[in-house]
Coordinates of C-alpha atoms and ligand atoms in Angstrom, one line a residue:
X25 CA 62.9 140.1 31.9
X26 CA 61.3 140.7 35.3
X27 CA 58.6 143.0 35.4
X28 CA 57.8 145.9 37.6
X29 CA 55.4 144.6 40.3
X30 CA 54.1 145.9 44.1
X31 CA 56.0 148.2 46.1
X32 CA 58.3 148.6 49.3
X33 CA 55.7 148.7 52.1
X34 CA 56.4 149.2 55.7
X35 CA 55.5 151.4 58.8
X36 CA 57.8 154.7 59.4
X37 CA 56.8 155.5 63.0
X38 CA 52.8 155.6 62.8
X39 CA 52.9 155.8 58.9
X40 CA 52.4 153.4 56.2
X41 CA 54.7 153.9 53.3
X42 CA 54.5 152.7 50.0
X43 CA 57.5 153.1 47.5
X44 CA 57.4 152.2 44.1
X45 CA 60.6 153.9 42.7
X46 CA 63.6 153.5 44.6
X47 CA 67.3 153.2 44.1
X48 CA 68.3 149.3 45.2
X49 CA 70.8 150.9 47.3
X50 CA 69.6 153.7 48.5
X51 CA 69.9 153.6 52.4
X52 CA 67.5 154.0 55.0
X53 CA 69.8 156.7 56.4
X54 CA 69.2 158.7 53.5
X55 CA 65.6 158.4 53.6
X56 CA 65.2 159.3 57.1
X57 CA 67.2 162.5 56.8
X58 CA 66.5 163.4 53.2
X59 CA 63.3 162.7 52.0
X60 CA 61.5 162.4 55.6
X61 CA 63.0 165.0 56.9
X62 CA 63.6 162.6 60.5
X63 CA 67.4 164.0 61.4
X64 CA 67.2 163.1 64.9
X65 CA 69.3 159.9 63.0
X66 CA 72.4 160.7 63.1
X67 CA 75.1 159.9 60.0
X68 CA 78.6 159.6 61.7
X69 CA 81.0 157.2 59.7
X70 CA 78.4 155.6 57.3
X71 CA 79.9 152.1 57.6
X72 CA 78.2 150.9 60.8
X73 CA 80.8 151.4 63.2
X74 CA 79.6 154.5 65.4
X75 CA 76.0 153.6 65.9
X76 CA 74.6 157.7 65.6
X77 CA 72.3 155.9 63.1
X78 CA 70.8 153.4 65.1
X79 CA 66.9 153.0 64.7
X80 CA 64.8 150.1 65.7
X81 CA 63.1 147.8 62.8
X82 CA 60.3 145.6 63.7
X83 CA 59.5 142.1 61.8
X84 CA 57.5 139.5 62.6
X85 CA 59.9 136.0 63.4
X86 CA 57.1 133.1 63.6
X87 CA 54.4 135.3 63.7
X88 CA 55.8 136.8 66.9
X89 CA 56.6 141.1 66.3
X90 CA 60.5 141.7 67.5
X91 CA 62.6 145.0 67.8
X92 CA 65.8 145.0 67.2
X93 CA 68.4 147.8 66.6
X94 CA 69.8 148.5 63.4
X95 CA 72.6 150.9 61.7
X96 CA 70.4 152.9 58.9
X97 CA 73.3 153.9 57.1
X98 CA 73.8 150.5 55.3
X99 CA 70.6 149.1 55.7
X100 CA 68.7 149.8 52.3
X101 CA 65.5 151.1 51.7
X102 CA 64.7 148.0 49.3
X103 CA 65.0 145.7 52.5
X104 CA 62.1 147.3 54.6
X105 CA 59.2 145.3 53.4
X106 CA 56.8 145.0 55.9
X107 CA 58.7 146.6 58.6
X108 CA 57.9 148.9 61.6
X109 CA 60.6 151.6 61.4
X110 CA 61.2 153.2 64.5
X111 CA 63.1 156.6 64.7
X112 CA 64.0 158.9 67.7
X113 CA 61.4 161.0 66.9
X114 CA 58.4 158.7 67.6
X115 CA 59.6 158.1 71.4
X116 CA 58.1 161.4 73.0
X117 CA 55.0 161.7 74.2
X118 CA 52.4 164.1 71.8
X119 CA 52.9 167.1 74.3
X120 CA 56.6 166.6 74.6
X121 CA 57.0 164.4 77.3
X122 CA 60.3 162.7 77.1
X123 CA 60.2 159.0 76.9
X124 CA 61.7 157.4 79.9
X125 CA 65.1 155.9 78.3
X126 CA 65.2 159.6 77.0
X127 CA 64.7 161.0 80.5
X128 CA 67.2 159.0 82.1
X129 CA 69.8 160.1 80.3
X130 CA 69.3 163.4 81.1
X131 CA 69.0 162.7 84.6
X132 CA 72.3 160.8 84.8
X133 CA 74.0 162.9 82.3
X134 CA 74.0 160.7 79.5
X135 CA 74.9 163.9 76.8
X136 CA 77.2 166.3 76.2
X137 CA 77.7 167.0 72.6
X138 CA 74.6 164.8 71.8
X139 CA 75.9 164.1 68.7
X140 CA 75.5 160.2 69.8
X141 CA 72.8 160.4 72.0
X142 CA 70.1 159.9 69.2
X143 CA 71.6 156.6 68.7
X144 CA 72.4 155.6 72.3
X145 CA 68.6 156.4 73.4
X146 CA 67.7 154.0 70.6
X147 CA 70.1 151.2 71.4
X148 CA 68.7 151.5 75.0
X149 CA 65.1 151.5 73.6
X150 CA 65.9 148.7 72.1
X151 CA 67.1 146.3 75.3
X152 CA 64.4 148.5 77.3
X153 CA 61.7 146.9 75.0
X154 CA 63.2 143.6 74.9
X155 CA 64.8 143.0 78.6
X156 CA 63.1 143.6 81.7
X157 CA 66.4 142.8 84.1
X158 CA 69.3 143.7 82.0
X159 CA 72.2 142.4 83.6
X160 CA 75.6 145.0 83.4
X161 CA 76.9 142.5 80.7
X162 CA 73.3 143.0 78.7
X163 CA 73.8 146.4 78.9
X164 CA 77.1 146.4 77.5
X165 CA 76.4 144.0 75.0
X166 CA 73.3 146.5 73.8
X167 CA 76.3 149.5 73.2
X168 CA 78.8 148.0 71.7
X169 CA 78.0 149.3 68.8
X170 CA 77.5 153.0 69.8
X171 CA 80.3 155.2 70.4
X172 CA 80.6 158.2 72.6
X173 CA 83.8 161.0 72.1
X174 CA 82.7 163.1 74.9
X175 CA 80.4 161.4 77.8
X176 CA 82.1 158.6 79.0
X177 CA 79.7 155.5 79.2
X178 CA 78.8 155.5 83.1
X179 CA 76.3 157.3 83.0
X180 CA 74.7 155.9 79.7
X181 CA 74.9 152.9 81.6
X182 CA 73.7 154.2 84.9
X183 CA 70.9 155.7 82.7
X184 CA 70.0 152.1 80.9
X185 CA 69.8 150.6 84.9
X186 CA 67.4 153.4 86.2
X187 CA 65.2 153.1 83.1
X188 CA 65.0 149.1 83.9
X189 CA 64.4 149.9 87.3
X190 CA 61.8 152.4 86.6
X191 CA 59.5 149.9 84.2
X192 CA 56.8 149.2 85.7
X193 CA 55.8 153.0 86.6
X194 CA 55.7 153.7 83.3
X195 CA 53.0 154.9 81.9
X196 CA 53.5 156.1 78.0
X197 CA 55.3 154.2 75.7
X198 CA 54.5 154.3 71.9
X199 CA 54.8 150.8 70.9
X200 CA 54.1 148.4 74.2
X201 CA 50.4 149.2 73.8
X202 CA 50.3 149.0 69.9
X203 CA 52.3 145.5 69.9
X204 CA 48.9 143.8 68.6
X205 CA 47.7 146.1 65.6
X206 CA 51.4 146.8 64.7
X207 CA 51.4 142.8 64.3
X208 CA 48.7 142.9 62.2
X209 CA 49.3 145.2 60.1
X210 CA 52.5 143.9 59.5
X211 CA 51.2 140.5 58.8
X212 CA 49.0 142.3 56.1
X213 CA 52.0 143.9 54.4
X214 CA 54.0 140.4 54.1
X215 CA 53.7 138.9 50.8
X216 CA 54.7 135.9 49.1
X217 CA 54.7 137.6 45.5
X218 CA 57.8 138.8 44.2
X219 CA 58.1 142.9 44.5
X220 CA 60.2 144.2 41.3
X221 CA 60.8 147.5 40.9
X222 CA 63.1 149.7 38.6
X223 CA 64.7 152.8 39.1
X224 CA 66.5 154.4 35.9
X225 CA 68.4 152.0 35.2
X226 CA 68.7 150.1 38.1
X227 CA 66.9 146.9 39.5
X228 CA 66.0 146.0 42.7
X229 CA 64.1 142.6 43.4
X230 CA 62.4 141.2 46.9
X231 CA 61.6 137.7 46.0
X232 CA 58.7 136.3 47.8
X233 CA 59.5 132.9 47.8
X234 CA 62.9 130.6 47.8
X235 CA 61.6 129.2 44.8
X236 CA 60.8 132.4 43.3
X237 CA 64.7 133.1 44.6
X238 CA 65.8 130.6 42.3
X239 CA 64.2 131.3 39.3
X240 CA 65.4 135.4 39.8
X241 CA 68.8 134.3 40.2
X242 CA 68.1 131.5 36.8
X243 CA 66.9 135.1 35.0
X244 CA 70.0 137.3 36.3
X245 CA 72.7 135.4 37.3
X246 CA 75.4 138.4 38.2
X247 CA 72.6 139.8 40.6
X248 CA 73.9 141.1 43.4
X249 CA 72.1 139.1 46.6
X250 CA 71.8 141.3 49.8
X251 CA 70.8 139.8 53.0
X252 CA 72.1 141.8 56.0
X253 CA 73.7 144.3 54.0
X254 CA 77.0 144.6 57.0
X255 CA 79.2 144.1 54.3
X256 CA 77.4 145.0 50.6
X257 CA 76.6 147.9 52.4
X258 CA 79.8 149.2 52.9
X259 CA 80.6 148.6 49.1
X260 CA 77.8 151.3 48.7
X261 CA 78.4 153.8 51.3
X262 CA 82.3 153.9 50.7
X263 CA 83.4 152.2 47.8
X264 CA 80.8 153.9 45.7
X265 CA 80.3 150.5 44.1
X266 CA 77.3 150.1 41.9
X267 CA 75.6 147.2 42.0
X268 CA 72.7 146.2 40.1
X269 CA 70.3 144.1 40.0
X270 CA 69.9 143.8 43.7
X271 CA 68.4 140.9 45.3
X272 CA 66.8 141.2 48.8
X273 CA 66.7 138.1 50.8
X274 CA 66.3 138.9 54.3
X275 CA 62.6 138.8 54.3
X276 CA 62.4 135.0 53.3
X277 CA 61.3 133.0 55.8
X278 CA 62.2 129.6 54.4
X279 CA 66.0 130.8 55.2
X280 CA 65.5 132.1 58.5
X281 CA 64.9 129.1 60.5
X282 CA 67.5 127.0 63.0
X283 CA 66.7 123.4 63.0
X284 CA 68.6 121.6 65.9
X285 CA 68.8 117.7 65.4
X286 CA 70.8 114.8 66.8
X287 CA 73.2 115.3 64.4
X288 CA 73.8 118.9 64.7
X289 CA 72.5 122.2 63.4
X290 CA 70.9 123.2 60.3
X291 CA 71.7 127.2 60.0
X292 CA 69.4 129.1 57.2
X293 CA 71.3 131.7 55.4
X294 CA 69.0 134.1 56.6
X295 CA 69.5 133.6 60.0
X296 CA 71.5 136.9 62.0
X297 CA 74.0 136.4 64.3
X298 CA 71.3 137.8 67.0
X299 CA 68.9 135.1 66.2
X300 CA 71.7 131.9 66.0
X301 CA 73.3 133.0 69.2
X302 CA 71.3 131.0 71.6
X303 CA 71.1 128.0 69.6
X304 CA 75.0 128.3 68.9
X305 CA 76.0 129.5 72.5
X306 CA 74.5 126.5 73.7
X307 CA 75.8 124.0 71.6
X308 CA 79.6 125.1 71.5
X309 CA 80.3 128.2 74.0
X310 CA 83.4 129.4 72.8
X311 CA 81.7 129.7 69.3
X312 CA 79.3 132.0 71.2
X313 CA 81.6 134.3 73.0
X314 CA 82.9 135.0 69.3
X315 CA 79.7 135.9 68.1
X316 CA 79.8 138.8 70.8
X317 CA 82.5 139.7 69.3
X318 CA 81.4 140.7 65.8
X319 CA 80.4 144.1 64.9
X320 CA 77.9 145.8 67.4
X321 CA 74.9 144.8 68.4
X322 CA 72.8 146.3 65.4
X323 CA 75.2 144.8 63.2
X324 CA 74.8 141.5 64.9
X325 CA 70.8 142.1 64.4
X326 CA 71.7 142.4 60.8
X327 CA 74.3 140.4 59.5
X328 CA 73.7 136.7 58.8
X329 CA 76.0 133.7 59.3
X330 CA 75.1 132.8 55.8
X331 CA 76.5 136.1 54.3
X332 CA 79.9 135.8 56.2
X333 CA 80.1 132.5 54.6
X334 CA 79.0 133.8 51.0
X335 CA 81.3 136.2 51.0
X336 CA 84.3 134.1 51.5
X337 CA 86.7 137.3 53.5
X338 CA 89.4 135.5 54.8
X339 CA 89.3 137.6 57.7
X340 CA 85.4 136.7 58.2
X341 CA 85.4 134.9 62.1
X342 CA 82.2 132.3 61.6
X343 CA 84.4 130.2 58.9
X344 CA 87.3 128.7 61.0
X345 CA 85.2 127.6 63.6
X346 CA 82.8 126.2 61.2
X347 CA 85.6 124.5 59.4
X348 CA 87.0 123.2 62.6
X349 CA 83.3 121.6 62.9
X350 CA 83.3 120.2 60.0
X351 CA 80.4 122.1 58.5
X352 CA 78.7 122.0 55.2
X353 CA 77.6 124.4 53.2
X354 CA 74.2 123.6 50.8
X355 CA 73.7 125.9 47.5
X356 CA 70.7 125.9 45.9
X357 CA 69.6 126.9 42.2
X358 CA 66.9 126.3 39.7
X359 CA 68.4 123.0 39.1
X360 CA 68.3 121.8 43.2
X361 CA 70.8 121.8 45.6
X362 CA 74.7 120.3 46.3
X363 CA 75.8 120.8 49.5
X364 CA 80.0 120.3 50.2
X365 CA 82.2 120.7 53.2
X366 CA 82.6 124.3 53.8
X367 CA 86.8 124.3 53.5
X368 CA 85.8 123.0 49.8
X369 CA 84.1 126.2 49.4
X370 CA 86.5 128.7 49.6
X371 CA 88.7 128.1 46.0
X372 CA 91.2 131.5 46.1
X373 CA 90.8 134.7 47.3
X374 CA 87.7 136.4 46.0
X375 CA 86.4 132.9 44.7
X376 CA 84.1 130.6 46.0
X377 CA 82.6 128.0 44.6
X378 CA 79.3 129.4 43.8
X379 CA 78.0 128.5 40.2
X380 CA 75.9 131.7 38.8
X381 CA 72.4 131.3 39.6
X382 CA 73.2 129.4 42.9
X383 CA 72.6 130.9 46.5
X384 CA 73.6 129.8 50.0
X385 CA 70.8 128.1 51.3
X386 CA 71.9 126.7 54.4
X387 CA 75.0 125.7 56.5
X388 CA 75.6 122.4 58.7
X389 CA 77.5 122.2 62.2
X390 CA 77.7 119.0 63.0
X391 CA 77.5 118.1 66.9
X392 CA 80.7 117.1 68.9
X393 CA 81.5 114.7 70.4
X394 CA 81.6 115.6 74.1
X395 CA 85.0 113.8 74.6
X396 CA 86.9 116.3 72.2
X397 CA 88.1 120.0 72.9
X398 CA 87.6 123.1 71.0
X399 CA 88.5 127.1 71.1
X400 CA 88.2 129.6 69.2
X401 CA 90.8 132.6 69.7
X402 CA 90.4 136.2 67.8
X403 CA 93.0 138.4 67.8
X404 CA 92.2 142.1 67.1
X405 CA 93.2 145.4 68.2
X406 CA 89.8 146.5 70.1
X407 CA 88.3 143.4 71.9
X408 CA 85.0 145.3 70.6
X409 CA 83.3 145.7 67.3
X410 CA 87.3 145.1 65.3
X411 CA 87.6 143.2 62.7
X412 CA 90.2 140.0 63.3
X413 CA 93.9 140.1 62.8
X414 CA 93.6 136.9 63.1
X415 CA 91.2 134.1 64.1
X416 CA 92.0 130.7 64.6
X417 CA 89.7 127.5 65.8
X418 CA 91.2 124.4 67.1
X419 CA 89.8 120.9 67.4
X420 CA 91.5 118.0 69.3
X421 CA 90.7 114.8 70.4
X422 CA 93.4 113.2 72.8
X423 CA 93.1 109.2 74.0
X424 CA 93.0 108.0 76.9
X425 CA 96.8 107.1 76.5
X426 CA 97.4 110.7 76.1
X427 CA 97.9 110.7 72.5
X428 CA 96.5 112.8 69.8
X429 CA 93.6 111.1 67.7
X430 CA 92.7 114.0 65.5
X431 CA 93.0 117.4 65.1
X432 CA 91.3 120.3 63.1
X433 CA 92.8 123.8 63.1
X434 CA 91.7 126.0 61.1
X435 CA 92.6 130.2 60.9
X436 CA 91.4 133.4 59.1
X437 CA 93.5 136.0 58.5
X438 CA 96.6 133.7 57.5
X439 CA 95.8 133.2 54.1
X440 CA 93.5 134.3 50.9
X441 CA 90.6 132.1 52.1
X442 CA 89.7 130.8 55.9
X443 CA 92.3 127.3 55.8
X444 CA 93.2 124.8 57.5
X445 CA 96.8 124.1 59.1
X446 CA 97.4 120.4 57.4
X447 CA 100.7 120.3 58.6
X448 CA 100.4 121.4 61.9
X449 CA 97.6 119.0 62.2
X450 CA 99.8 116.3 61.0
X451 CA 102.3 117.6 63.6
X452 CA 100.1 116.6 65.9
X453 CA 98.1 113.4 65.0
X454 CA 99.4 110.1 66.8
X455 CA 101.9 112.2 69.2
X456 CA 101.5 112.3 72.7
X457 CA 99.8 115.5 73.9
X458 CA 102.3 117.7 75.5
X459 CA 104.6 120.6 75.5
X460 CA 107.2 118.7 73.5
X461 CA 104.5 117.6 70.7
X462 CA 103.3 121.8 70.5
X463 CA 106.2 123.0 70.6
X464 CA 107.6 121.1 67.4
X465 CA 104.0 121.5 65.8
X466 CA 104.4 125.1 65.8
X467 CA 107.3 125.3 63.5
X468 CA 104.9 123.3 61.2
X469 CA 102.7 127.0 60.4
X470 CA 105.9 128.3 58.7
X471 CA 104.2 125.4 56.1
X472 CA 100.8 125.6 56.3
X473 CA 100.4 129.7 56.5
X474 CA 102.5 132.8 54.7
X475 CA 100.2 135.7 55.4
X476 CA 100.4 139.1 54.7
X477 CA 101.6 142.1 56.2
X478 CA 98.3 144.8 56.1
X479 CA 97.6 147.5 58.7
X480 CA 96.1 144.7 61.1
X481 CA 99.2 143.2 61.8
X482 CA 102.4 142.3 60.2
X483 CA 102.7 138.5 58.5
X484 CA 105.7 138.1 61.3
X485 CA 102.7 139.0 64.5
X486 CA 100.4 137.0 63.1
X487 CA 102.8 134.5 63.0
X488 CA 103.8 134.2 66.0
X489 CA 100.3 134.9 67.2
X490 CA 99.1 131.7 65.6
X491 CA 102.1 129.7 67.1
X492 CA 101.6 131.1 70.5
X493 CA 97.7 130.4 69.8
X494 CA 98.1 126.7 69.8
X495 CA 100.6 127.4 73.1
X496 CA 97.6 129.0 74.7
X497 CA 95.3 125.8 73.4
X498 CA 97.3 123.1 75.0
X499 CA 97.7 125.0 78.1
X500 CA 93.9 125.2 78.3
X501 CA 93.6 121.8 77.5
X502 CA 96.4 120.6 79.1
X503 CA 94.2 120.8 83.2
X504 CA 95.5 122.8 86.0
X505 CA 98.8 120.1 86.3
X506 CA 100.5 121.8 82.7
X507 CA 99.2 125.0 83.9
X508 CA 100.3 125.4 87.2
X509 CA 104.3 123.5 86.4
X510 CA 104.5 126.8 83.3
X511 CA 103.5 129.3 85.5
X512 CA 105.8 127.5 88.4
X513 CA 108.7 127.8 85.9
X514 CA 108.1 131.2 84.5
X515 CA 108.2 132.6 88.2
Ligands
FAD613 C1 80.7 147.6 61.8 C2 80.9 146.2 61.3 C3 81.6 145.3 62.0 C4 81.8 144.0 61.6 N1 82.5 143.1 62.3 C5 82.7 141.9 61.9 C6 83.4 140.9 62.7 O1 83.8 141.2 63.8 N2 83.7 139.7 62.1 C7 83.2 139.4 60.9 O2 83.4 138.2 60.5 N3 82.5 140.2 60.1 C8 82.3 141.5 60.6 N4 81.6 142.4 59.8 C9 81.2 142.0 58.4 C10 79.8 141.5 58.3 O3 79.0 141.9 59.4 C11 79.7 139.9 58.2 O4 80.6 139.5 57.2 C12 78.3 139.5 58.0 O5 78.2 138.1 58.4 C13 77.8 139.6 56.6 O6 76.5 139.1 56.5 P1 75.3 139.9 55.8 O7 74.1 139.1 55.9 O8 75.3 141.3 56.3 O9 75.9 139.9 54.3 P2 75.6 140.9 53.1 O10 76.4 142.1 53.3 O11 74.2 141.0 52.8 O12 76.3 140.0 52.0 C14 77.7 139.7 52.0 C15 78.1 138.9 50.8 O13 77.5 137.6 50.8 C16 76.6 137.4 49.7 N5 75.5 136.7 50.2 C17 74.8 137.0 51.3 N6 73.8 136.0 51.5 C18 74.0 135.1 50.5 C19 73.4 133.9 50.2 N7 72.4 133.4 50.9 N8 73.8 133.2 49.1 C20 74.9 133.7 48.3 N9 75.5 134.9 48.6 C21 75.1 135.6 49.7 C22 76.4 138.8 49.2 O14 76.1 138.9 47.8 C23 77.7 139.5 49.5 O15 78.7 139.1 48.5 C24 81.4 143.7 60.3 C25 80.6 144.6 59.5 C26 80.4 145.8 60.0 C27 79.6 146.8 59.2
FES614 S1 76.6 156.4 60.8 FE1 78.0 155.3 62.1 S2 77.0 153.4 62.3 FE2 75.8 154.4 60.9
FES615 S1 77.9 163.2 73.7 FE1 79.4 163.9 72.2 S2 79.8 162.1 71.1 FE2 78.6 161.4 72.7

């Protein structure tokens, strides 16, 4: 049995905190407000949607000290090690001096209620400390995951344009000039050994290593492992769920690196959303615009590809694309590591296959070739921070004769697990590549998919939605010709 050992040790504003007996999901939220008494963070739905939580958390990526926003209602305590918290409080000056983000939304009227504005002034700390030129699509990006009942967001966002204007006058800021020993300290607070610690009887566990990951998940097998905590979270703060032991893995280096080859990409489990962006955006665009579409920004700072993946939702957006890459998945244990195409993984709904003491270690995105087509379509009811109706990737490659060489589609939302249409893929292969060909390969989803009706859509809209989805494809594949003789007929 594992034995108590070290403690969760981070910076809370300019203190260092030490915590040897704590709940494995007790939230960060919950500490702030309760037990520190810091209740400028704000608790507003408790499931990372509103963003009155938002704080900034500090780690060291390659040795190199990064802010980045986060929602502290389902980030857990357990998962601060060798952190630098940052909370509304710390961004005055001693005598009171508002900070500049904070004064700039008073100037431009960024408050009414204020019950938001805690979180807003920290979402704009955060791009303020990280951006010197925010563009207006920057900006936006940096809010999408704070709301606002009363304001309006013009003036947040006139306020976020000043305070990037007004940079280089400023003269107090409490981290810019501590960015070296904060670094340092941190780097003294990381460790390789394994922090256990018990609470009642709970269990929470940081591993130090990935083989020490391994041989924790050898030892408790039905441990629950938390990386981003955007969804396990969420089992806490509104299914009441108890889970036990937890199993912290977002510290671990060894899964938070991007390795680009030749061949393709190499995605550790560890890796957010935030950090894979660039490397993803650049490879395959449209696979990038629909990372800007999950959650908010903080839970983009968060949540990990590898954790979408894990947890097999069929509604979960990184899987059809992946699948319509042809990506594998590797899962490691005590014993080593198989790695299988991803669509392999995903048995039934609610099963994966994950043998116990195995983890997600990495996933594969093979490159392109340059010659084929793909999109990636999501189909919610807010084009922000909503989770999908639908989402559906497709793949094509077309000859130089016009005809269909292969074809990959792939949807969430349509089924139990993310799946692949094999009929309307087969409804497509060897056929010339034009409205007559789609049009009879639609009726082919009535095969492939019978989804369900929830309060996202009804199985008939989604549907129809995925039928009109590969309309939509082939029209945007089809060049401005197929285009322009639709649009000529429709008028
Ligand atoms: C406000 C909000 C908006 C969201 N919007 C979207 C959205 O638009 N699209 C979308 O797809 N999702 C969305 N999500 C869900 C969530 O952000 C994603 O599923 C995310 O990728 C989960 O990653 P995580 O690291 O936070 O996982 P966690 O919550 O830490 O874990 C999720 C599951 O995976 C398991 N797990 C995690 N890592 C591993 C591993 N390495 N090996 C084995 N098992 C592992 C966990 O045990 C758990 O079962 C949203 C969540 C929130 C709170
Ligand atoms: S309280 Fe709403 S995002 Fe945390
Ligand atoms: S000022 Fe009231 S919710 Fe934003």
């Amino acid at each position: 049995m594992t034995q108590d050992a070290g403690s969760i040790r981070f910076i809370l504003n300019e203190t260092e905190v030490a915590l040897s007996d704590i709940a494995p999901t007790a939230t960060l939220l919950d500490y702030l407000r309760l037990d520190r008494r810091l209740t400028g963070t704000k608790e507003g739905c408790a499931e990372g949607d509103c963003g009155a939580c938002t704080v900034l958390v500090g780690r060291l990526v390659d040795g190199e000290l990064i802010y980045e926003s986060v929602n502290a209602c389902i980030r857990f305590t357990g998962s601060l090690n060798a952190t630098h918290v940052v909370t509304v409080e710390h961004l005055a000056a001693k005598d009171g001096t508002l900070h500049p983000v904070q004064q700039a939304m008073v100037d431009h009227h960024g408050s009414q209620c204020g019950f938001c504005t805690p979180g807003f002034v920290m979402s704009l700390y955060g791009l303020w400390l990280s951006n010197d030129a925010p563009s207006p699509a920057d900006i936006e990006k940096a809010l999408q995951g704070n709301l606002c009942r009363c304001t309006g967001y013009e003036p947040i966002v006139k306020a976020a344009e000043a305070v990037a204007r007004a940079r280089p006058s400023v003269v107090f800021d409490p981290i810019l000039k501590v960015r070296a020993s904060i670094t340092a300290r941190l780097q003294q607070l990381k460790t390789t050994d394994t922090i256990s610690l018990t609470s009642g009887e709970d269990r929470l566990i940081v591993p130090g290593t990935l083989s020490a990951l391994a041989d924790i998940l050898a030892e408790h097998p039905t441990a629950t492992i938390v990386a981003g905590s955007t969804d396990v979270g969420l089992w806490v703060t509104k299914q009441f769920r108890r889970i036990n032991p937890v199993v912290f893995i977002n510290g671990l280096d060894e899964l938070q690196t991007i390795r680009e080859t030749a061949d393709g990409l190499t995605i550790g489990a560890g890796v957010s959303y935030s950090m894979a962006f660039a490397k993803i955006a650049a490879a395959y665009p449209v696979f990038g615009n629909l990372i800007d579409r999950i959650g908010g920004e903080q839970v983009r700072n968060m949540g990990t590809i590898g954790g979408n993946v894990a947890n097999g939702s069929p509604i979960g957006d990184s899987p059809p694309p992946l699948i319509a890459l042809e990506a594998t998945v590797t899962l490691r244990s005590k014993d080593g590591a198989r790695t299988l195409p991803l669509e392999a993984f995903y048995i039934e709904y609610g099963k994966q296959d994950r043998r116990p003491g195995e983890f997600v270690e990495s996933v594969f995105v093979p490159r392109m070739p340059e010659t084929e087509r793909l999109a990636v379509y999501k189909i919610s009811k807010r084009r922000d921070e909503d989770i999908s109706a639908l989402c559906g990737a497709f793949r094509i490659a077309v000859a130089g004769d016009g005809k269909v060489t292969s074809a990959r589609i792939a949807f969430g939302g349509m089924a139990g697990t993310p799946k692949r249409a094999a009929n309307v893929e087969a409804a497509l292969i060897g056929k010339d590549w034009n409205e007559a060909t789609v049009i009879s390969a639609q009726n082919a989803f009535d095969a492939d998919y019978q989804p369900l009706t929830d309060w996202r859509a009804t199985a008939a809209y989604r549907q129809l939605a995925a039928k009109n989805l590969l309309m939509r494809f082939y029209l945007e594949t089809g060049g401005e010709s197929v285009q322009l003789r639709r649009f000529e007929g429709v008028a």
